PDB file of N, CA and C in Angstrom:
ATOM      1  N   UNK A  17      -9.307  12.383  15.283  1.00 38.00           N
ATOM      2  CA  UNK A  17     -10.395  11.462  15.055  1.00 38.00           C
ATOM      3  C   UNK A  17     -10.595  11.215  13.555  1.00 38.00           C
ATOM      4  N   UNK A  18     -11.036  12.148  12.658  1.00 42.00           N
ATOM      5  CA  UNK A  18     -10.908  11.771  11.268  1.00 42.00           C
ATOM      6  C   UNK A  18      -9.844  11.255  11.137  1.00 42.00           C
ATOM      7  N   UNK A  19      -8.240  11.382  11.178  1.00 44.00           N
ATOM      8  CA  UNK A  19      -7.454   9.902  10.869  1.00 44.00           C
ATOM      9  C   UNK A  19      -7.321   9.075  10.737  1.00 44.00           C
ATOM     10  N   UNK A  20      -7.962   8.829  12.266  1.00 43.00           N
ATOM     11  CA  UNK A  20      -8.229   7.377  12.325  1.00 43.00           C
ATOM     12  C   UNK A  20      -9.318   6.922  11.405  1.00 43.00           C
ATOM     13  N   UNK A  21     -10.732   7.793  11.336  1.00 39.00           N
ATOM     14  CA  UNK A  21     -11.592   7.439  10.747  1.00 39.00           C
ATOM     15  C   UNK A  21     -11.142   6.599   8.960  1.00 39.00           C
ATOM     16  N   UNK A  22     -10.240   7.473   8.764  1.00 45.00           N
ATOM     17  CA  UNK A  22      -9.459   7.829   7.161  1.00 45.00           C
ATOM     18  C   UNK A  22      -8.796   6.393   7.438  1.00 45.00           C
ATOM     19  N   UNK A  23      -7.856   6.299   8.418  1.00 47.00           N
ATOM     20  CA  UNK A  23      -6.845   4.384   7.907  1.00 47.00           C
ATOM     21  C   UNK A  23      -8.004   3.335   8.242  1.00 47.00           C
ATOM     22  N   UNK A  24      -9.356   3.460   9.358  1.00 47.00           N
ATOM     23  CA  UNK A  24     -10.114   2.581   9.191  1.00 47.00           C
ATOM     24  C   UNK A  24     -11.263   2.441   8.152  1.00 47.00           C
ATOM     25  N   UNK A  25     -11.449   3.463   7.796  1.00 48.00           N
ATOM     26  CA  UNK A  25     -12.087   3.154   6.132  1.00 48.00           C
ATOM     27  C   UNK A  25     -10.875   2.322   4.675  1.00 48.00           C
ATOM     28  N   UNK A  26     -10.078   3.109   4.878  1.00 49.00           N
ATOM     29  CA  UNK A  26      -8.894   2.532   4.135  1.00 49.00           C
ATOM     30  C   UNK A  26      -8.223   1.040   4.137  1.00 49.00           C
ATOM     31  N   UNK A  27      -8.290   0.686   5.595  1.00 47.00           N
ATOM     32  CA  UNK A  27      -7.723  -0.353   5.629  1.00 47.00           C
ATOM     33  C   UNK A  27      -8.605  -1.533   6.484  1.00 47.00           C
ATOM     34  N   UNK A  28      -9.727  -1.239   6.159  1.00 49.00           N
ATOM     35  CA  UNK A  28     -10.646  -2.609   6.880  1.00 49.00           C
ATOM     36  C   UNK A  28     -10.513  -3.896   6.592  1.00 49.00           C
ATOM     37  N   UNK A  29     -10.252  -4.770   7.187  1.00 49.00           N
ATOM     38  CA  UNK A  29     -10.049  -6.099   6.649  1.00 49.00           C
ATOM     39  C   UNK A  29      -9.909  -6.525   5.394  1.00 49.00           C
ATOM     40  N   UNK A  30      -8.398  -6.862   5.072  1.00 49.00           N
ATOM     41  CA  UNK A  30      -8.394  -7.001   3.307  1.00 49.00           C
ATOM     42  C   UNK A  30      -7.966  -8.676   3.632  1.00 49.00           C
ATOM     43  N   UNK A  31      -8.621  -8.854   2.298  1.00 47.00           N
ATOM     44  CA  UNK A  31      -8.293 -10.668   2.365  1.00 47.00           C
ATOM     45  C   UNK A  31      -8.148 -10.372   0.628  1.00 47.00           C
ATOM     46  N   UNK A  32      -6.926 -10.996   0.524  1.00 45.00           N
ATOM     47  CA  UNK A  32      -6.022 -11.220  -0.788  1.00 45.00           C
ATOM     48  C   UNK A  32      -6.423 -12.274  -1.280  1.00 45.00           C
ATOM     49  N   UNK A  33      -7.181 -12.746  -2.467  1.00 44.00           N
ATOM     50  CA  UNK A  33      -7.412 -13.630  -3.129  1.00 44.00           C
ATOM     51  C   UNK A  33      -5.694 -14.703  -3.607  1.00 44.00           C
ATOM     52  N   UNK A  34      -6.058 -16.032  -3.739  1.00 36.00           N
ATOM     53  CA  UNK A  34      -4.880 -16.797  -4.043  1.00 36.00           C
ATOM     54  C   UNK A  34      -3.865 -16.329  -4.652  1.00 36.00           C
ATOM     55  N   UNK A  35      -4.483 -15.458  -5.925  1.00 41.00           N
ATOM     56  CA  UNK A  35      -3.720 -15.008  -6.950  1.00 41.00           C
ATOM     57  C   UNK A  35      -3.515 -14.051  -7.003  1.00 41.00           C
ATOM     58  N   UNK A  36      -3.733 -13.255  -5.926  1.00 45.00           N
ATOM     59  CA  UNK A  36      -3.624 -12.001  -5.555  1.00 45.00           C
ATOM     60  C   UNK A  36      -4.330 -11.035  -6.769  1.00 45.00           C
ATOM     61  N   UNK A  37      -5.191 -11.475  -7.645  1.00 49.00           N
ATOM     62  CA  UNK A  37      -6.758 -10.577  -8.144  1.00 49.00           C
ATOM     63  C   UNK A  37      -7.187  -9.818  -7.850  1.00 49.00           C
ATOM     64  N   UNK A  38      -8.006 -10.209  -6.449  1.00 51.00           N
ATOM     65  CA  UNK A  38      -8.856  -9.680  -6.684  1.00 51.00           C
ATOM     66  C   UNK A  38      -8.391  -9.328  -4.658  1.00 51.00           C
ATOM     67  N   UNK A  39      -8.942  -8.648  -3.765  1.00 59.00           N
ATOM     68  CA  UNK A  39      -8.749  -7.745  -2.669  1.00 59.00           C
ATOM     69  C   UNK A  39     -10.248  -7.506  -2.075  1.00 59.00           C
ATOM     70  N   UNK A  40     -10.527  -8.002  -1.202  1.00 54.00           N
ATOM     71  CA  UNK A  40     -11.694  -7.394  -0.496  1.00 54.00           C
ATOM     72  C   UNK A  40     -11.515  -6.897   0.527  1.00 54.00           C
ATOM     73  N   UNK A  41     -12.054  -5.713   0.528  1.00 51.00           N
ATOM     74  CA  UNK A  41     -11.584  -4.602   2.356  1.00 51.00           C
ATOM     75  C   UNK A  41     -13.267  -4.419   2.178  1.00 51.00           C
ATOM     76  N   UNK A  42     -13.636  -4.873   3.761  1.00 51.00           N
ATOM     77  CA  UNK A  42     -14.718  -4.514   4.103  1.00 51.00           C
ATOM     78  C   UNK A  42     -15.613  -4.348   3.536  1.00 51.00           C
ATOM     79  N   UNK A  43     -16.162  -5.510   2.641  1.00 55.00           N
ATOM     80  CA  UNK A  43     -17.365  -5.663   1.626  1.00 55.00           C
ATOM     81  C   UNK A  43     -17.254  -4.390   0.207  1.00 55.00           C
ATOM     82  N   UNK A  44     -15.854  -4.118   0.243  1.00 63.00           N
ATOM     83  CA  UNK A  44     -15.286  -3.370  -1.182  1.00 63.00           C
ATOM     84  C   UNK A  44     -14.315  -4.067  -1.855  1.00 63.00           C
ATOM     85  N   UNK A  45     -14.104  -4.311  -2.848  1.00 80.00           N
ATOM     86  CA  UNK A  45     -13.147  -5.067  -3.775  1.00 80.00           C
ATOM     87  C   UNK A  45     -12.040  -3.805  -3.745  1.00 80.00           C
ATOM     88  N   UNK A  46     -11.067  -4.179  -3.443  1.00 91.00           N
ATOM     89  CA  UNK A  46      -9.793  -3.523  -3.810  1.00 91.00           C
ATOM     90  C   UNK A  46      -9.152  -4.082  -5.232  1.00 91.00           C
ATOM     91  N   UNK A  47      -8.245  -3.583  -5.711  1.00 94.00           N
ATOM     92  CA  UNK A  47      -7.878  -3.932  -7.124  1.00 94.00           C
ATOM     93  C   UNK A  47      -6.652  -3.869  -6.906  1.00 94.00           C
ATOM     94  N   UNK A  48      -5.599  -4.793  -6.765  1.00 95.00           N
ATOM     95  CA  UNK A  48      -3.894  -4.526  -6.365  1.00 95.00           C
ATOM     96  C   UNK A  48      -3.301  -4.226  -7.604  1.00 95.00           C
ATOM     97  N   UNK A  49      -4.122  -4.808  -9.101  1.00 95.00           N
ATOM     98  CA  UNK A  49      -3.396  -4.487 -10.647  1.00 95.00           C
ATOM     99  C   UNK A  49      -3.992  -2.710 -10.630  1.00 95.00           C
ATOM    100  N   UNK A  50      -4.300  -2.613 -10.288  1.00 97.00           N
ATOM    101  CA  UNK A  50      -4.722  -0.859 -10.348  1.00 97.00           C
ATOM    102  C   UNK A  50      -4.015   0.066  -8.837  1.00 97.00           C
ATOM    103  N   UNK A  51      -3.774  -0.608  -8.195  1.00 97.00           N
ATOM    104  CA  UNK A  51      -2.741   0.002  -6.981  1.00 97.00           C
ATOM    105  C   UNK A  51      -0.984  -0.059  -7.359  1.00 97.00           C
ATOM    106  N   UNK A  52      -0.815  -1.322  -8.258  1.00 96.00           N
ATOM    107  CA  UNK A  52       0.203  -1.591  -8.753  1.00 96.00           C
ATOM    108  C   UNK A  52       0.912   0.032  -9.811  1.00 96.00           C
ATOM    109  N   UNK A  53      -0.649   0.090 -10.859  1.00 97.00           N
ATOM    110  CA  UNK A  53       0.123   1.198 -11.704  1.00 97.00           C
ATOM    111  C   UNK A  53      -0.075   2.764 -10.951  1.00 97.00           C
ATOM    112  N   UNK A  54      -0.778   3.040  -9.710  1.00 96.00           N
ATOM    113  CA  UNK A  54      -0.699   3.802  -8.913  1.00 96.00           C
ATOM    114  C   UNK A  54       1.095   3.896  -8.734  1.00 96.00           C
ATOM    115  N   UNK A  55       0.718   3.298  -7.816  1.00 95.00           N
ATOM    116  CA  UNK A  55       2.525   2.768  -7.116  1.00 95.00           C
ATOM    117  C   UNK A  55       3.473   3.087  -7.905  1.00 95.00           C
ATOM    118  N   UNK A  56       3.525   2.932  -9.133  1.00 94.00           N
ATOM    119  CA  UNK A  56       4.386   2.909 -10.135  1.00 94.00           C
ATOM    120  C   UNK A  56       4.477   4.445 -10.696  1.00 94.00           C
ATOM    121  N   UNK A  57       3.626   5.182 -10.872  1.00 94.00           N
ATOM    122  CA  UNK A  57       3.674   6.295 -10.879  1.00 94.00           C
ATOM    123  C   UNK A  57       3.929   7.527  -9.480  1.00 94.00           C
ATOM    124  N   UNK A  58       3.823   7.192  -8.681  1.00 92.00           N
ATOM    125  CA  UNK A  58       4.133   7.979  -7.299  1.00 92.00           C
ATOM    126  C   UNK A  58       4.603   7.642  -6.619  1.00 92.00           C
ATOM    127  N   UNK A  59       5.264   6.196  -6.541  1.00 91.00           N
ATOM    128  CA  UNK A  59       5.979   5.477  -5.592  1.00 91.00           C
ATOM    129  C   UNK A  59       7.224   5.332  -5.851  1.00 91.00           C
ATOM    130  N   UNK A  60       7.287   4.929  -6.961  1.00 90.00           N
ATOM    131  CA  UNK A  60       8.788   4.594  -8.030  1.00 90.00           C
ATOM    132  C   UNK A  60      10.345   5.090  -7.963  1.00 90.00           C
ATOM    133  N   UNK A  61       9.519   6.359  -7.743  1.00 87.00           N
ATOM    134  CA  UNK A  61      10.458   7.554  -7.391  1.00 87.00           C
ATOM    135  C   UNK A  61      11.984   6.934  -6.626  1.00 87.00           C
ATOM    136  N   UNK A  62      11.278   6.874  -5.126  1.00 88.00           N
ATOM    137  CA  UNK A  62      11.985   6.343  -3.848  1.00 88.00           C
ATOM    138  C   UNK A  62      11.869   4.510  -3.646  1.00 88.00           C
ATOM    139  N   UNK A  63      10.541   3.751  -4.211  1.00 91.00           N
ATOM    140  CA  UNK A  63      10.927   2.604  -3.840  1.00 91.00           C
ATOM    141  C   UNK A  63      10.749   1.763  -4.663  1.00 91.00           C
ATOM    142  N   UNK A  64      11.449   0.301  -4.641  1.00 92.00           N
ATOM    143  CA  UNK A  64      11.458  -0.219  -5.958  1.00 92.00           C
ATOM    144  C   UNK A  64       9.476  -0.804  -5.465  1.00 92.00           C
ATOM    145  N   UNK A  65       8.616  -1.031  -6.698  1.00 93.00           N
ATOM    146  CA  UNK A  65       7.408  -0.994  -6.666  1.00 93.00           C
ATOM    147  C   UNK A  65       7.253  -2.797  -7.063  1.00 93.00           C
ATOM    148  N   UNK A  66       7.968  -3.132  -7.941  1.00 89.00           N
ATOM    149  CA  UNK A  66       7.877  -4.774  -8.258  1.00 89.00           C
ATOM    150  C   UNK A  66       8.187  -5.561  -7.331  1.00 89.00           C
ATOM    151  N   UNK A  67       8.351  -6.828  -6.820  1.00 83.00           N
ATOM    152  CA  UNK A  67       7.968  -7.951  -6.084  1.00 83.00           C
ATOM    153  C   UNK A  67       9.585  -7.952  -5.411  1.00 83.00           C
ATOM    154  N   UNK A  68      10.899  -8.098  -6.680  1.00 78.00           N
ATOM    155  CA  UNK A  68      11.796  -8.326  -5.840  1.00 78.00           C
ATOM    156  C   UNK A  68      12.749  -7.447  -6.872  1.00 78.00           C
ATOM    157  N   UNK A  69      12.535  -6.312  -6.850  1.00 80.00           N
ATOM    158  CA  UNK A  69      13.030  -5.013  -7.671  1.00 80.00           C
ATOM    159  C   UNK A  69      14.050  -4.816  -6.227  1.00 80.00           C
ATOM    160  N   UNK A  70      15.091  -3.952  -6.376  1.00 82.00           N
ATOM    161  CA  UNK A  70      15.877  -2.833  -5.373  1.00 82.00           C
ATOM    162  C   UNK A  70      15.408  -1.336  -5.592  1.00 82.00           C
ATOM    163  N   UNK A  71      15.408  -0.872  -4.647  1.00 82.00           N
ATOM    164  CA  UNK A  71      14.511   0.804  -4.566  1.00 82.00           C
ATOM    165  C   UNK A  71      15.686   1.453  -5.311  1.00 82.00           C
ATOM    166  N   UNK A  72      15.389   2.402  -5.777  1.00 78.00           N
ATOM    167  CA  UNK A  72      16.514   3.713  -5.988  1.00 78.00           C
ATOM    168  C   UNK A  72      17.511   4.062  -5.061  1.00 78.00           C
ATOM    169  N   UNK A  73      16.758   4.040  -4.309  1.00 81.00           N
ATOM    170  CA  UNK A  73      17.217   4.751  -2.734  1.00 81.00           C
ATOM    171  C   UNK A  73      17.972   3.669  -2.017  1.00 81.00           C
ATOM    172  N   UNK A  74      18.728   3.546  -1.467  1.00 83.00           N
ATOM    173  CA  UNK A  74      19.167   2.596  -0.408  1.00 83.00           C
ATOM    174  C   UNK A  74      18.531   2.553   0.590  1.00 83.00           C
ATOM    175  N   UNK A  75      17.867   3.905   1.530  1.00 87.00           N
ATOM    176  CA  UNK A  75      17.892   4.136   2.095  1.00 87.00           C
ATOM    177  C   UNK A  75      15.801   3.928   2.405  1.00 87.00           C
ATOM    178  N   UNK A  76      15.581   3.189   1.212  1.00 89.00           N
ATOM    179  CA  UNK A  76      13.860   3.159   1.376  1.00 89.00           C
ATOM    180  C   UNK A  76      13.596   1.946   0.986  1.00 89.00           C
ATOM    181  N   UNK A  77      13.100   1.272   1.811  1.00 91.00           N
ATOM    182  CA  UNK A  77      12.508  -0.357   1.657  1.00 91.00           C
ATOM    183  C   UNK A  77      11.655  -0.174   0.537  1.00 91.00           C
ATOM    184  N   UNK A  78      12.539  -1.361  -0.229  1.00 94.00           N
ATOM    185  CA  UNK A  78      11.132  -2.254  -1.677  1.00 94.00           C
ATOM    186  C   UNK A  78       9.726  -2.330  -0.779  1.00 94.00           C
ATOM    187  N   UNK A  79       8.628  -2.267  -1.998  1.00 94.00           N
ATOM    188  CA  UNK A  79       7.524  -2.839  -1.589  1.00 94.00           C
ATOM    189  C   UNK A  79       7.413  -4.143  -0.600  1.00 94.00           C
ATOM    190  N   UNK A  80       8.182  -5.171  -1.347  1.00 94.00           N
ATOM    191  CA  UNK A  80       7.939  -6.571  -1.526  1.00 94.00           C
ATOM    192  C   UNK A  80       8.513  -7.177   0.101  1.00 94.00           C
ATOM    193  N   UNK A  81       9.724  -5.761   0.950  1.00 93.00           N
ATOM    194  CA  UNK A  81      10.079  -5.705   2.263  1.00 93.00           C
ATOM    195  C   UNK A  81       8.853  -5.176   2.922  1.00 93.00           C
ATOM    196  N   UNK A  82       8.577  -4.678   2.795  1.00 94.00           N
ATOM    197  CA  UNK A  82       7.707  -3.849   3.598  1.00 94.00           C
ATOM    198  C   UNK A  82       6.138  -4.559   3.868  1.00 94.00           C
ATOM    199  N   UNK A  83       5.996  -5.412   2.864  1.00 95.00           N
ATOM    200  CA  UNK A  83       4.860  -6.191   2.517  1.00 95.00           C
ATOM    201  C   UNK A  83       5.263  -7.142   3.632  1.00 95.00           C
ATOM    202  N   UNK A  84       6.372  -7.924   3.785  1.00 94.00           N
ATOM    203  CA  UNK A  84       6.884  -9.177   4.445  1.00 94.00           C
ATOM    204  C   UNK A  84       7.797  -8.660   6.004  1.00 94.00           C
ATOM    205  N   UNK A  85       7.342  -7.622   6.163  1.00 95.00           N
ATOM    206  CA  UNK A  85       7.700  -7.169   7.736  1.00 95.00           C
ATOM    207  C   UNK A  85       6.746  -7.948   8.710  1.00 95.00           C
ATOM    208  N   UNK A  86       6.933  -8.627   9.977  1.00 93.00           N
ATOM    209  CA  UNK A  86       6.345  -9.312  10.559  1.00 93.00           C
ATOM    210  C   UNK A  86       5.295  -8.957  11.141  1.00 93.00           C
ATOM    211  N   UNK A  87       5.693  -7.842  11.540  1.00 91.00           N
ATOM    212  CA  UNK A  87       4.002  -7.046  11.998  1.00 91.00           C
ATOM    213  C   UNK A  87       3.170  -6.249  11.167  1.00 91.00           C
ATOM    214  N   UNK A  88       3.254  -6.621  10.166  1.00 92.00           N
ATOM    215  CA  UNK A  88       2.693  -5.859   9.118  1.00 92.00           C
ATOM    216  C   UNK A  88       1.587  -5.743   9.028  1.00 92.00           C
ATOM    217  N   UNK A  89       0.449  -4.855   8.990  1.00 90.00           N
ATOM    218  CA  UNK A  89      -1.215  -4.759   8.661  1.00 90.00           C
ATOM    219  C   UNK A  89      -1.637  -3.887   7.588  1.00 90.00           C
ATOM    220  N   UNK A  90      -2.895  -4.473   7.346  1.00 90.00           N
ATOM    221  CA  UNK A  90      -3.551  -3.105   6.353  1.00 90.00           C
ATOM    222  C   UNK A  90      -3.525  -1.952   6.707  1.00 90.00           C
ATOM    223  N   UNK A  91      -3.730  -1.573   8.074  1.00 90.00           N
ATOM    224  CA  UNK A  91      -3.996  -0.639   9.018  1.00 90.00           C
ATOM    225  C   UNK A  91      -2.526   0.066   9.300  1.00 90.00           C
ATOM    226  N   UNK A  92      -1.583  -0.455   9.357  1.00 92.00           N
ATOM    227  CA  UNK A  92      -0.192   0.200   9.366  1.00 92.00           C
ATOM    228  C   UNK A  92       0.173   0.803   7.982  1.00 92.00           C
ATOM    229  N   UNK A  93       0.038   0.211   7.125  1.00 92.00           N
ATOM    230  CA  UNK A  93       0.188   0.398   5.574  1.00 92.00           C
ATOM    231  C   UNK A  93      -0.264   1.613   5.267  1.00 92.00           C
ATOM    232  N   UNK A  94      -2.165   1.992   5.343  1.00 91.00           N
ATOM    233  CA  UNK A  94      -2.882   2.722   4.959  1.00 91.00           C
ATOM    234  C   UNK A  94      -2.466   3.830   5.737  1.00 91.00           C
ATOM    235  N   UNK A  95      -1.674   3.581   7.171  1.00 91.00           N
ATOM    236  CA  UNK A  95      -1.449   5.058   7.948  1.00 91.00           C
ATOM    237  C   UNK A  95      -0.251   5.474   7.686  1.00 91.00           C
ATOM    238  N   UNK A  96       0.533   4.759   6.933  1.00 89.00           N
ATOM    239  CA  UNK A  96       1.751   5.248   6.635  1.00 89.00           C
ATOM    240  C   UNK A  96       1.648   5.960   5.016  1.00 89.00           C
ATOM    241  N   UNK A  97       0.473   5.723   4.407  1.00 90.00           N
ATOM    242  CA  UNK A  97       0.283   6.757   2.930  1.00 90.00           C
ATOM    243  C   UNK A  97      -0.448   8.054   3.553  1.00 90.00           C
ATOM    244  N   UNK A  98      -1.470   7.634   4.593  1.00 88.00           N
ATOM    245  CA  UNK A  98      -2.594   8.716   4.745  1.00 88.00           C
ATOM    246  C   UNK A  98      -1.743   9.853   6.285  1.00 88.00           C
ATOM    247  N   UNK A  99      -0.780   9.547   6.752  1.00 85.00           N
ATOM    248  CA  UNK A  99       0.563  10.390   7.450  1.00 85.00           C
ATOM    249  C   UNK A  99       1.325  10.229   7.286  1.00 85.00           C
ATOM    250  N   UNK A 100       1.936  10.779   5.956  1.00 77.00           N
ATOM    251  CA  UNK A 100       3.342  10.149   5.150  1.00 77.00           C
ATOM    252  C   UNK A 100       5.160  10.508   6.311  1.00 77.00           C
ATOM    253  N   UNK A 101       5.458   9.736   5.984  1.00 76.00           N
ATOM    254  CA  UNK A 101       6.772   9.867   6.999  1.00 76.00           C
ATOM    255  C   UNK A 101       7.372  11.243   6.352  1.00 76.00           C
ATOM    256  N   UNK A 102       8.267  11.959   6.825  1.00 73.00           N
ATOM    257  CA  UNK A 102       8.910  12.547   6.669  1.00 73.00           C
ATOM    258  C   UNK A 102       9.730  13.137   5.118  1.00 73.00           C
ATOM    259  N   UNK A 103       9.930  12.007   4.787  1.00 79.00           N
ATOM    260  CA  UNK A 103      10.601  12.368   3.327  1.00 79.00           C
ATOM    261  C   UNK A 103       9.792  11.755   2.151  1.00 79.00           C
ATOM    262  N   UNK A 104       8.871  11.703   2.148  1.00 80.00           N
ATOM    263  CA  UNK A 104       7.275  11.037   1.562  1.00 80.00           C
ATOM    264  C   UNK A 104       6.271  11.795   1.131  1.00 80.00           C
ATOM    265  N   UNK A 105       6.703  12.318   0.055  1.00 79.00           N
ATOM    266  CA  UNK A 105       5.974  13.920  -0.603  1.00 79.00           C
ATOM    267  C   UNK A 105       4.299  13.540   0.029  1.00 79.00           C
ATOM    268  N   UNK A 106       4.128  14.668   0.013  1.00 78.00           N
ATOM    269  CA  UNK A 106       1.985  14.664   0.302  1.00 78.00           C
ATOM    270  C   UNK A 106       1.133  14.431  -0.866  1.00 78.00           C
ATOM    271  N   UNK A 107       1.063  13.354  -1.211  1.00 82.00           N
ATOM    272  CA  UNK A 107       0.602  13.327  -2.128  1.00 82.00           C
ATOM    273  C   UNK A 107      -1.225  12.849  -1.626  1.00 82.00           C
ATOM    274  N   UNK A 108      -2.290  13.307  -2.318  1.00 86.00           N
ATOM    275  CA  UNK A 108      -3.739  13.401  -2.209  1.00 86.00           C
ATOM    276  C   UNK A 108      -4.289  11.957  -2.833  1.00 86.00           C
ATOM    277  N   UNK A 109      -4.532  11.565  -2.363  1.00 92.00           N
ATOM    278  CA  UNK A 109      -4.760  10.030  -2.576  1.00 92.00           C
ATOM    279  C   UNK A 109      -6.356   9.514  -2.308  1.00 92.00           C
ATOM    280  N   UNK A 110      -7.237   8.947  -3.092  1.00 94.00           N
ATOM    281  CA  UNK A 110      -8.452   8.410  -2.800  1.00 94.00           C
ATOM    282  C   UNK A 110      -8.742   7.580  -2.026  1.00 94.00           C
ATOM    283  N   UNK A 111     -10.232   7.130  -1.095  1.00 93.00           N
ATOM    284  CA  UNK A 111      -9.887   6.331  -0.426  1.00 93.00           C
ATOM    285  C   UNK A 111      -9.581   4.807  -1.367  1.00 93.00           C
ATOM    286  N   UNK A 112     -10.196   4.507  -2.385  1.00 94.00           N
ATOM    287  CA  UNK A 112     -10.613   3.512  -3.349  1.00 94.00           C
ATOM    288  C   UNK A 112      -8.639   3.315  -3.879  1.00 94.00           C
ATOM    289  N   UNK A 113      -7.941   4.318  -3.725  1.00 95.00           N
ATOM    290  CA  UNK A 113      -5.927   4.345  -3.954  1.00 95.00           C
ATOM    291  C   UNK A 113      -5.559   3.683  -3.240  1.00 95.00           C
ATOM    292  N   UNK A 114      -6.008   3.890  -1.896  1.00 94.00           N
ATOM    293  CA  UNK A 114      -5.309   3.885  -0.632  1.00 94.00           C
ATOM    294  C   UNK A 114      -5.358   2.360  -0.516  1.00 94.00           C
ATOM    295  N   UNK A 115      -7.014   1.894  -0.873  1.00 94.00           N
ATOM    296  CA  UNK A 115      -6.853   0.243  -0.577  1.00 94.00           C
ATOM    297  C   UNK A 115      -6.380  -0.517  -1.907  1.00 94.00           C
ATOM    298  N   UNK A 116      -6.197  -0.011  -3.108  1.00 95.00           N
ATOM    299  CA  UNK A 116      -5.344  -0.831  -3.837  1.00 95.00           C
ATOM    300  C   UNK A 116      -4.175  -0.576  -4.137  1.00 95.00           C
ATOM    301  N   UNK A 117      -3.219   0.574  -3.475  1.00 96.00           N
ATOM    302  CA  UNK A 117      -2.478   0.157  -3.169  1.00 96.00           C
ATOM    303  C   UNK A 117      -1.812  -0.475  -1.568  1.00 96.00           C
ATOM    304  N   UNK A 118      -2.752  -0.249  -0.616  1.00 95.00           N
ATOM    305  CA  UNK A 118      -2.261  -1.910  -0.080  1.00 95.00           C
ATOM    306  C   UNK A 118      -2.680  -3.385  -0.251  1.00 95.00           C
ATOM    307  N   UNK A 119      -3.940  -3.217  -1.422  1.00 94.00           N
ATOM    308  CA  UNK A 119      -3.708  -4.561  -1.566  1.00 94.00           C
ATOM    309  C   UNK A 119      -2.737  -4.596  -2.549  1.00 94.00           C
ATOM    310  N   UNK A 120      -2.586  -4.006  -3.176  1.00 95.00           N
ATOM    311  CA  UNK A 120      -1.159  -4.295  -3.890  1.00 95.00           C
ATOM    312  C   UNK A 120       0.067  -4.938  -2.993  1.00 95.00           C
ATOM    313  N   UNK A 121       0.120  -4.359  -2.274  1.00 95.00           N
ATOM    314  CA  UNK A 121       1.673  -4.210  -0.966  1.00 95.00           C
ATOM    315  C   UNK A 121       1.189  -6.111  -0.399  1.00 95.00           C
ATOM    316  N   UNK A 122       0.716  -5.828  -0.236  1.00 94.00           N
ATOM    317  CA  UNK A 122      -0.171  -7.128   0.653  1.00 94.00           C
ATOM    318  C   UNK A 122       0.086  -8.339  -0.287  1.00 94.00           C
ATOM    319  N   UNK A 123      -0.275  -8.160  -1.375  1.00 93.00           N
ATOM    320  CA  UNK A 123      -0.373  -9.146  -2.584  1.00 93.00           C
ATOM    321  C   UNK A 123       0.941  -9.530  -2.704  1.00 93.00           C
ATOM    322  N   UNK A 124       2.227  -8.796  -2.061  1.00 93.00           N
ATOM    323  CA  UNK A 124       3.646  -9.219  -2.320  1.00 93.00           C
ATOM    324  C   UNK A 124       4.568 -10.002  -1.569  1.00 93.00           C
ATOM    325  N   UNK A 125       3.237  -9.992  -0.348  1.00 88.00           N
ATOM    326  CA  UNK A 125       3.691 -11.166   0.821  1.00 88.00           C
ATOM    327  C   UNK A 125       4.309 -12.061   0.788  1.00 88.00           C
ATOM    328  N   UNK A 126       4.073 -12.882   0.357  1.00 74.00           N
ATOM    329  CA  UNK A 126       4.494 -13.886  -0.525  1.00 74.00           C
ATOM    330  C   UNK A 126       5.518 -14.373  -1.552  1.00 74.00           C
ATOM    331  N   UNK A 127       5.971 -13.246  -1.917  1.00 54.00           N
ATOM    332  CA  UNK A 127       6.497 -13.181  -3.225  1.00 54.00           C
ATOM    333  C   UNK A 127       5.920 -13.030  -4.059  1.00 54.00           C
ATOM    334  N   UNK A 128       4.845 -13.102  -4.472  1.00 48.00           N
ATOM    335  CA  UNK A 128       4.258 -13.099  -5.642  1.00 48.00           C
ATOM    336  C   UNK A 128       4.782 -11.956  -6.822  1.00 48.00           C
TER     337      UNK A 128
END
């Protein structure tokens, strides 16, 4: 039950501004330029973190894929940081992380 509680605080309805700015989840502003240098420091590692970068890894989808998967949600996103897969160190993450970096992820939809 807290899990769930944890990806639905995390990932409540985000709506990505045009320019991908500014992020609102559930009457909270998310910040994707502050999920971005998150990402970049703990993400980097294993995946490429820029728009249309290649990961390190072969073997670990870019952001900018993972953003543009067809079934993609906030809610899938946020449960895949807050129950990291398998080879996805544990890293302790805020809830205020969690939603900018998917609005970050989100913001790459597009290409942007």
């Amino acid at each position: 039950m807290r899990i769930a509680v944890l990806v639905a605080a995390a990932s409540a309805p985000i709506v990505v501004g045009a320019t991908g700015a500014v992020a609102q989840i559930a009457g909270f502003f998310a910040d994707p330029a502050a999920g971005r240098e998150v990402a970049e420091r703990l993400c980097s590692n294993c995946h490429a973190v820029g728009p249309n970068a290649q990961s390190a890894r072969g073997d670990v989808p870019p952001f900018g894929t993972i953003a543009r998967l067809p079934d993609q949600t906030p809610e899938r996103l946020a449960g895949k940081i807050i129950i990291p897969h398998p080879s996805m160190p544990n890293v302790q993450l805020t809830i205020d992380e969690i939603r900018n970096i998917v609005a970050y992820i989100l913001s790459l939809k597009e290409g942007n």
